[in-house]
Amino acid sequence: MRRNIVAGNWKMNKTFEEADDLLFSIAEPLQKLDLDTSQVILCPPVLYAEMFTDIALENNFSVGAQNCSNKESGAYTGEISAAMLKSMDIEYCLVGHSERRKYFGEDSKMLAEKVDLLLDNEINPIFCCGEVLEDREANNHFDVVGKQIFEGIFHLNAEELDNVIIAYEPVWAIGTGKTASPAQAQEMHAFIRNLIAKKYNQEVADNMSILYGGSCNAKNAKELFALKDVDGGLIGGASLKAEDFLAIIQSF
Ligand code: 13P
């Protein structure tokens, strides 16, 4: 179901004590906000999940993981399964973040498997897509993003797809301070929504939450979130500063 969402991806940052501090500096003010029309998802290092899920409900946020295995269970040392996430009350999981694609060689087949396992375990995948700078400069960005979406989630039926959130994160904007312009963001989000309308139907497309990620911060969030096809943000760096993250949450 389409809704306004701000998700914080903490990536590989914060020791346990630092995470505890940051969590409480976000959660306490969050409790007092009127979030009737929007949702907050925190994706900390999964090792700390319990500290988050314990207080999530009374503090107006949900908990997401940053990754899961594409295998169900078994001899896969170091991996964490979708079923394990579910057993820790985790409700969301990022899939196909560009850092996973780039540094851990995750391909579309693996990502589609992860999406399926998450849905089997009633966890909502936040499916990430986005082009690198060379693709944009060569004017290939629509083809690249279209292919990622086609291969990652278009095997789902409409009912399954309803549990997926899409995050468009142009790789050249991640952690660089170079945000996509409102025109670039709106154009790609509309393109993605249109792909869904063509593959499924307009109602399915209108129900999809499509988040923007890539140097989204307290200064530019309002302008980005006001765009017709942008339903919120997936925030990296600015989600590690309570004041900035809280300002982004209030940017709808
Ligand atoms: P930044 O907000 O640091 O650019 O990171 C975006 C991101 O990768 C969120 O998943």
mmCIF file of C-alpha atoms and ligand atoms in Angstrom:
data_model
loop_
_atom_site.group_PDB
_atom_site.id
_atom_site.type_symbol
_atom_site.label_atom_id
_atom_site.label_comp_id
_atom_site.label_asym_id
_atom_site.label_seq_id
_atom_site.Cartn_x
_atom_site.Cartn_y
_atom_site.Cartn_z
ATOM 1 C CA MET A 1 0.000 0.000 0.000
ATOM 2 C CA ARG A 2 1.362 3.402 -0.969
ATOM 3 C CA ARG A 3 2.417 5.588 1.914
ATOM 4 C CA ASN A 4 5.034 8.150 2.846
ATOM 5 C CA ILE A 5 8.117 6.475 4.244
ATOM 6 C CA VAL A 6 11.477 7.595 5.582
ATOM 7 C CA ALA A 7 13.926 4.730 6.051
ATOM 8 C CA GLY A 8 17.335 5.148 7.671
ATOM 9 C CA ASN A 9 20.087 2.839 6.423
ATOM 10 C CA TRP A 10 22.820 2.950 9.036
ATOM 11 C CA LYS A 11 25.115 0.752 6.885
ATOM 12 C CA MET A 12 28.213 -0.569 8.758
ATOM 13 C CA ASN A 13 28.361 2.218 11.334
ATOM 14 C CA LYS A 14 28.165 2.499 15.137
ATOM 15 C CA THR A 15 29.346 0.256 17.952
ATOM 16 C CA PHE A 16 26.702 -1.081 20.321
ATOM 17 C CA GLU A 17 26.952 1.863 22.708
ATOM 18 C CA GLU A 18 26.946 4.418 19.922
ATOM 19 C CA ALA A 19 23.931 2.725 18.359
ATOM 20 C CA ASP A 20 22.151 2.777 21.709
ATOM 21 C CA ASP A 21 22.781 6.536 22.036
ATOM 22 C CA LEU A 22 21.652 7.320 18.516
ATOM 23 C CA LEU A 23 18.590 5.109 18.768
ATOM 24 C CA PHE A 24 17.389 6.893 21.878
ATOM 25 C CA SER A 25 18.099 10.337 20.503
ATOM 26 C CA ILE A 26 15.866 9.452 17.542
ATOM 27 C CA ALA A 27 13.222 7.351 19.321
ATOM 28 C CA GLU A 28 12.336 9.740 22.133
ATOM 29 C CA PRO A 29 11.439 12.749 19.972
ATOM 30 C CA LEU A 30 9.845 10.399 17.440
ATOM 31 C CA GLN A 31 7.376 9.245 20.067
ATOM 32 C CA LYS A 32 6.001 12.784 20.255
ATOM 33 C CA LEU A 33 5.593 13.327 16.517
ATOM 34 C CA ASP A 34 2.257 12.995 14.828
ATOM 35 C CA LEU A 35 3.074 10.447 12.137
ATOM 36 C CA ASP A 36 -0.423 9.648 10.926
ATOM 37 C CA THR A 37 0.499 9.927 7.284
ATOM 38 C CA SER A 38 4.031 8.625 7.258
ATOM 39 C CA GLN A 39 6.121 5.722 8.439
ATOM 40 C CA VAL A 40 9.670 5.510 9.785
ATOM 41 C CA ILE A 41 11.858 2.451 9.274
ATOM 42 C CA LEU A 42 15.263 2.069 10.934
ATOM 43 C CA CYS A 43 17.748 -0.358 9.362
ATOM 44 C CA PRO A 44 20.608 -0.694 11.880
ATOM 45 C CA PRO A 45 23.347 -3.347 11.775
ATOM 46 C CA VAL A 46 21.274 -6.483 12.288
ATOM 47 C CA LEU A 47 23.385 -7.555 15.263
ATOM 48 C CA TYR A 48 21.606 -4.868 17.308
ATOM 49 C CA ALA A 49 18.115 -5.690 16.050
ATOM 50 C CA GLU A 50 16.632 -6.678 19.386
ATOM 51 C CA MET A 51 17.462 -3.353 20.988
ATOM 52 C CA PHE A 52 15.415 -1.749 18.205
ATOM 53 C CA THR A 53 12.484 -4.149 17.978
ATOM 54 C CA ASP A 54 12.024 -4.007 21.758
ATOM 55 C CA ILE A 55 11.024 -0.353 21.623
ATOM 56 C CA ALA A 56 9.831 0.019 18.021
ATOM 57 C CA LEU A 57 6.103 -0.146 18.530
ATOM 58 C CA GLU A 58 5.812 2.394 21.344
ATOM 59 C CA ASN A 59 8.176 4.748 19.549
ATOM 60 C CA ASN A 60 6.482 4.932 16.155
ATOM 61 C CA PHE A 61 9.020 3.139 14.011
ATOM 62 C CA SER A 62 9.558 -0.212 12.313
ATOM 63 C CA VAL A 63 12.773 -2.186 12.018
ATOM 64 C CA GLY A 64 14.469 -3.311 8.838
ATOM 65 C CA ALA A 65 17.573 -5.376 8.063
ATOM 66 C CA GLN A 66 20.118 -4.266 5.492
ATOM 67 C CA ASN A 67 20.504 -7.662 3.853
ATOM 68 C CA CYS A 68 19.597 -11.335 4.068
ATOM 69 C CA SER A 69 20.807 -14.573 2.529
ATOM 70 C CA ASN A 70 19.423 -15.911 -0.738
ATOM 71 C CA LYS A 71 19.513 -19.386 0.858
ATOM 72 C CA GLU A 72 16.831 -20.753 3.113
ATOM 73 C CA SER A 73 19.103 -22.311 5.791
ATOM 74 C CA GLY A 74 22.086 -24.597 6.214
ATOM 75 C CA ALA A 75 25.857 -24.546 5.800
ATOM 76 C CA TYR A 76 26.342 -20.929 4.712
ATOM 77 C CA THR A 77 28.789 -19.567 7.271
ATOM 78 C CA GLY A 78 28.214 -15.960 8.252
ATOM 79 C CA GLU A 79 24.846 -15.640 6.523
ATOM 80 C CA ILE A 80 21.520 -14.608 8.060
ATOM 81 C CA SER A 81 18.278 -16.013 6.706
ATOM 82 C CA ALA A 82 14.923 -14.358 6.125
ATOM 83 C CA ALA A 83 13.379 -16.768 8.639
ATOM 84 C CA MET A 84 15.892 -15.612 11.272
ATOM 85 C CA LEU A 85 14.982 -11.983 10.597
ATOM 86 C CA LYS A 86 11.319 -12.846 10.957
ATOM 87 C CA SER A 87 11.986 -14.602 14.268
ATOM 88 C CA MET A 88 13.560 -11.345 15.535
ATOM 89 C CA ASP A 89 10.426 -9.326 14.606
ATOM 90 C CA ILE A 90 12.092 -7.573 11.692
ATOM 91 C CA GLU A 91 9.489 -6.356 9.230
ATOM 92 C CA TYR A 92 11.540 -4.929 6.346
ATOM 93 C CA CYS A 93 14.768 -5.783 4.552
ATOM 94 C CA LEU A 94 16.811 -3.911 1.967
ATOM 95 C CA VAL A 95 17.529 -5.951 -1.142
ATOM 96 C CA GLY A 96 20.003 -5.102 -3.872
ATOM 97 C CA HIS A 97 21.567 -2.013 -2.367
ATOM 98 C CA SER A 98 24.207 -0.794 -4.826
ATOM 99 C CA GLU A 99 26.918 -1.478 -2.233
ATOM 100 C CA ARG A 100 25.826 -5.127 -2.087
ATOM 101 C CA ARG A 101 25.740 -5.322 -5.875
ATOM 102 C CA LYS A 102 29.179 -3.717 -6.193
ATOM 103 C CA TYR A 103 31.243 -5.089 -3.298
ATOM 104 C CA PHE A 104 29.565 -8.457 -2.819
ATOM 105 C CA GLY A 105 28.797 -9.318 -6.429
ATOM 106 C CA GLU A 106 25.071 -9.701 -5.905
ATOM 107 C CA ASP A 107 23.324 -10.334 -9.214
ATOM 108 C CA SER A 108 19.701 -10.173 -10.233
ATOM 109 C CA LYS A 109 19.118 -13.900 -9.781
ATOM 110 C CA MET A 110 20.290 -13.762 -6.152
ATOM 111 C CA LEU A 111 18.233 -10.651 -5.521
ATOM 112 C CA ALA A 112 15.058 -12.237 -6.904
ATOM 113 C CA GLU A 113 15.711 -15.245 -4.621
ATOM 114 C CA LYS A 114 16.071 -12.933 -1.619
ATOM 115 C CA VAL A 115 12.839 -11.143 -2.506
ATOM 116 C CA ASP A 116 11.019 -14.486 -2.660
ATOM 117 C CA LEU A 117 12.407 -15.717 0.667
ATOM 118 C CA LEU A 118 11.521 -12.443 2.381
ATOM 119 C CA LEU A 119 7.962 -12.561 1.086
ATOM 120 C CA ASP A 120 7.671 -16.234 2.115
ATOM 121 C CA ASN A 121 8.573 -15.052 5.628
ATOM 122 C CA GLU A 122 6.203 -12.057 5.544
ATOM 123 C CA ILE A 123 8.991 -9.487 5.494
ATOM 124 C CA ASN A 124 8.621 -6.513 3.175
ATOM 125 C CA PRO A 125 11.536 -6.157 0.753
ATOM 126 C CA ILE A 126 12.792 -2.640 0.069
ATOM 127 C CA PHE A 127 14.122 -3.261 -3.418
ATOM 128 C CA CYS A 128 16.954 -0.894 -4.384
ATOM 129 C CA CYS A 129 17.798 0.091 -7.929
ATOM 130 C CA GLY A 130 19.863 2.804 -9.557
ATOM 131 C CA GLU A 131 22.375 3.542 -12.287
ATOM 132 C CA VAL A 132 26.085 4.388 -12.047
ATOM 133 C CA LEU A 133 27.359 7.675 -13.447
ATOM 134 C CA GLU A 134 28.608 6.154 -16.717
ATOM 135 C CA ASP A 135 25.137 4.784 -17.413
ATOM 136 C CA ARG A 136 23.588 8.201 -16.908
ATOM 137 C CA GLU A 137 26.192 9.927 -19.022
ATOM 138 C CA ALA A 138 25.595 7.390 -21.793
ATOM 139 C CA ASN A 139 21.853 7.968 -21.421
ATOM 140 C CA ASN A 140 21.350 4.338 -20.405
ATOM 141 C CA HIS A 141 19.846 5.053 -16.995
ATOM 142 C CA PHE A 142 16.287 4.090 -17.881
ATOM 143 C CA ASP A 143 17.414 0.805 -19.456
ATOM 144 C CA VAL A 144 19.596 -0.073 -16.472
ATOM 145 C CA VAL A 145 16.956 0.675 -13.843
ATOM 146 C CA GLY A 146 14.233 -0.984 -15.940
ATOM 147 C CA LYS A 147 16.326 -4.162 -16.198
ATOM 148 C CA GLN A 148 17.069 -4.216 -12.451
ATOM 149 C CA ILE A 149 13.369 -3.945 -11.678
ATOM 150 C CA PHE A 150 12.325 -6.418 -14.332
ATOM 151 C CA GLU A 151 14.821 -9.050 -13.119
ATOM 152 C CA GLY A 152 14.420 -8.406 -9.394
ATOM 153 C CA ILE A 153 10.678 -8.109 -8.793
ATOM 154 C CA PHE A 154 8.614 -8.523 -11.967
ATOM 155 C CA HIS A 155 8.316 -12.284 -11.447
ATOM 156 C CA LEU A 156 5.939 -11.467 -8.565
ATOM 157 C CA ASN A 157 2.180 -11.380 -8.928
ATOM 158 C CA ALA A 158 0.322 -8.161 -8.099
ATOM 159 C CA GLU A 159 -0.591 -9.312 -4.608
ATOM 160 C CA GLU A 160 3.034 -10.131 -3.795
ATOM 161 C CA LEU A 161 4.281 -6.897 -5.317
ATOM 162 C CA ASP A 162 1.976 -4.969 -2.995
ATOM 163 C CA ASN A 163 4.336 -5.918 -0.134
ATOM 164 C CA VAL A 164 7.393 -4.482 -1.877
ATOM 165 C CA ILE A 165 8.779 -0.950 -1.564
ATOM 166 C CA ILE A 166 11.088 0.376 -4.277
ATOM 167 C CA ALA A 167 14.037 2.652 -3.531
ATOM 168 C CA TYR A 168 15.604 4.491 -6.457
ATOM 169 C CA GLU A 169 19.181 5.342 -5.508
ATOM 170 C CA PRO A 170 21.344 6.720 -8.313
ATOM 171 C CA VAL A 171 24.776 5.351 -7.406
ATOM 172 C CA TRP A 172 26.486 8.643 -8.279
ATOM 173 C CA ALA A 173 24.397 10.389 -5.615
ATOM 174 C CA ILE A 174 25.125 7.966 -2.755
ATOM 175 C CA GLY A 175 27.413 9.468 -0.145
ATOM 176 C CA THR A 176 28.692 12.069 -2.622
ATOM 177 C CA GLY A 177 26.681 15.138 -1.628
ATOM 178 C CA LYS A 178 25.473 15.242 -5.266
ATOM 179 C CA THR A 179 21.721 14.792 -4.985
ATOM 180 C CA ALA A 180 19.640 14.045 -8.071
ATOM 181 C CA SER A 181 17.839 17.187 -9.148
ATOM 182 C CA PRO A 182 14.091 17.212 -8.487
ATOM 183 C CA ALA A 183 13.558 16.852 -12.254
ATOM 184 C CA GLN A 184 15.868 13.828 -12.460
ATOM 185 C CA ALA A 185 14.247 12.179 -9.446
ATOM 186 C CA GLN A 186 10.682 12.791 -10.616
ATOM 187 C CA GLU A 187 11.481 11.598 -14.141
ATOM 188 C CA MET A 188 12.918 8.276 -12.920
ATOM 189 C CA HIS A 189 10.205 7.702 -10.339
ATOM 190 C CA ALA A 190 7.526 8.317 -12.954
ATOM 191 C CA PHE A 191 9.345 5.951 -15.315
ATOM 192 C CA ILE A 192 9.367 3.216 -12.630
ATOM 193 C CA ARG A 193 5.677 3.741 -11.837
ATOM 194 C CA ASN A 194 4.868 3.581 -15.512
ATOM 195 C CA LEU A 195 6.780 0.292 -15.890
ATOM 196 C CA ILE A 196 4.627 -1.167 -13.129
ATOM 197 C CA ALA A 197 1.457 0.144 -14.766
ATOM 198 C CA LYS A 198 2.457 -1.495 -18.058
ATOM 199 C CA LYS A 199 3.428 -4.836 -16.512
ATOM 200 C CA TYR A 200 0.528 -4.992 -13.995
ATOM 201 C CA ASN A 201 -2.017 -2.165 -14.130
ATOM 202 C CA GLN A 202 -2.446 1.456 -13.061
ATOM 203 C CA GLU A 203 -3.918 0.583 -9.689
ATOM 204 C CA VAL A 204 -0.919 -1.589 -8.774
ATOM 205 C CA ALA A 205 1.401 1.213 -9.914
ATOM 206 C CA ASP A 206 -0.492 3.845 -7.936
ATOM 207 C CA ASN A 207 -0.192 1.683 -4.810
ATOM 208 C CA MET A 208 3.610 1.383 -4.959
ATOM 209 C CA SER A 209 5.749 3.448 -2.564
ATOM 210 C CA ILE A 210 8.867 4.604 -4.419
ATOM 211 C CA LEU A 211 11.570 6.154 -2.218
ATOM 212 C CA TYR A 212 14.464 8.320 -3.317
ATOM 213 C CA GLY A 213 17.978 7.756 -1.909
ATOM 214 C CA GLY A 214 21.296 9.469 -2.509
ATOM 215 C CA SER A 215 22.525 12.463 -0.487
ATOM 216 C CA CYS A 216 19.019 13.210 0.700
ATOM 217 C CA ASN A 217 19.331 15.507 3.713
ATOM 218 C CA ALA A 218 17.464 17.895 5.993
ATOM 219 C CA LYS A 219 17.851 20.702 3.427
ATOM 220 C CA ASN A 220 16.654 19.000 0.250
ATOM 221 C CA ALA A 221 14.137 16.452 1.592
ATOM 222 C CA LYS A 222 11.123 18.770 1.438
ATOM 223 C CA GLU A 223 11.592 19.550 -2.238
ATOM 224 C CA LEU A 224 12.194 15.890 -3.131
ATOM 225 C CA PHE A 225 9.290 14.543 -1.066
ATOM 226 C CA ALA A 226 6.908 17.056 -2.639
ATOM 227 C CA LEU A 227 7.431 15.494 -6.065
ATOM 228 C CA LYS A 228 4.428 13.667 -7.462
ATOM 229 C CA ASP A 229 6.030 10.230 -7.683
ATOM 230 C CA VAL A 230 8.447 10.430 -4.740
ATOM 231 C CA ASP A 231 6.961 8.836 -1.628
ATOM 232 C CA GLY A 232 9.824 9.480 0.761
ATOM 233 C CA GLY A 233 13.476 8.621 1.160
ATOM 234 C CA LEU A 234 16.073 5.987 1.954
ATOM 235 C CA ILE A 235 18.619 7.920 3.962
ATOM 236 C CA GLY A 236 22.249 6.968 4.569
ATOM 237 C CA GLY A 237 24.611 9.569 6.091
ATOM 238 C CA ALA A 238 21.898 11.895 7.382
ATOM 239 C CA SER A 239 20.193 9.021 9.231
ATOM 240 C CA LEU A 240 23.224 8.894 11.562
ATOM 241 C CA LYS A 241 22.494 12.359 12.922
ATOM 242 C CA ALA A 242 19.355 12.421 15.045
ATOM 243 C CA GLU A 243 18.545 16.067 14.385
ATOM 244 C CA ASP A 244 18.891 15.718 10.616
ATOM 245 C CA PHE A 245 16.981 12.471 10.464
ATOM 246 C CA LEU A 246 14.124 13.898 12.543
ATOM 247 C CA ALA A 247 13.977 16.924 10.251
ATOM 248 C CA ILE A 248 13.794 14.653 7.194
ATOM 249 C CA ILE A 249 10.946 12.692 8.781
ATOM 250 C CA GLN A 250 9.042 15.968 9.128
ATOM 251 C CA SER A 251 9.599 16.989 5.509
ATOM 252 C CA PHE A 252 6.309 15.710 4.030
HETATM 253 P P1 13P B 1 23.536 8.698 1.524
HETATM 254 O O1 13P B 1 22.259 9.271 2.065
HETATM 255 O O2 13P B 1 24.667 8.689 2.501
HETATM 256 O O3 13P B 1 23.904 9.271 0.191
HETATM 257 O O4 13P B 1 23.253 7.127 1.271
HETATM 258 C C1 13P B 1 22.113 6.745 0.596
HETATM 259 C C2 13P B 1 21.976 5.278 0.706
HETATM 260 O O5 13P B 1 22.769 4.527 0.173
HETATM 261 C C3 13P B 1 20.873 4.759 1.517
HETATM 262 O O6 13P B 1 20.691 3.387 1.314
#
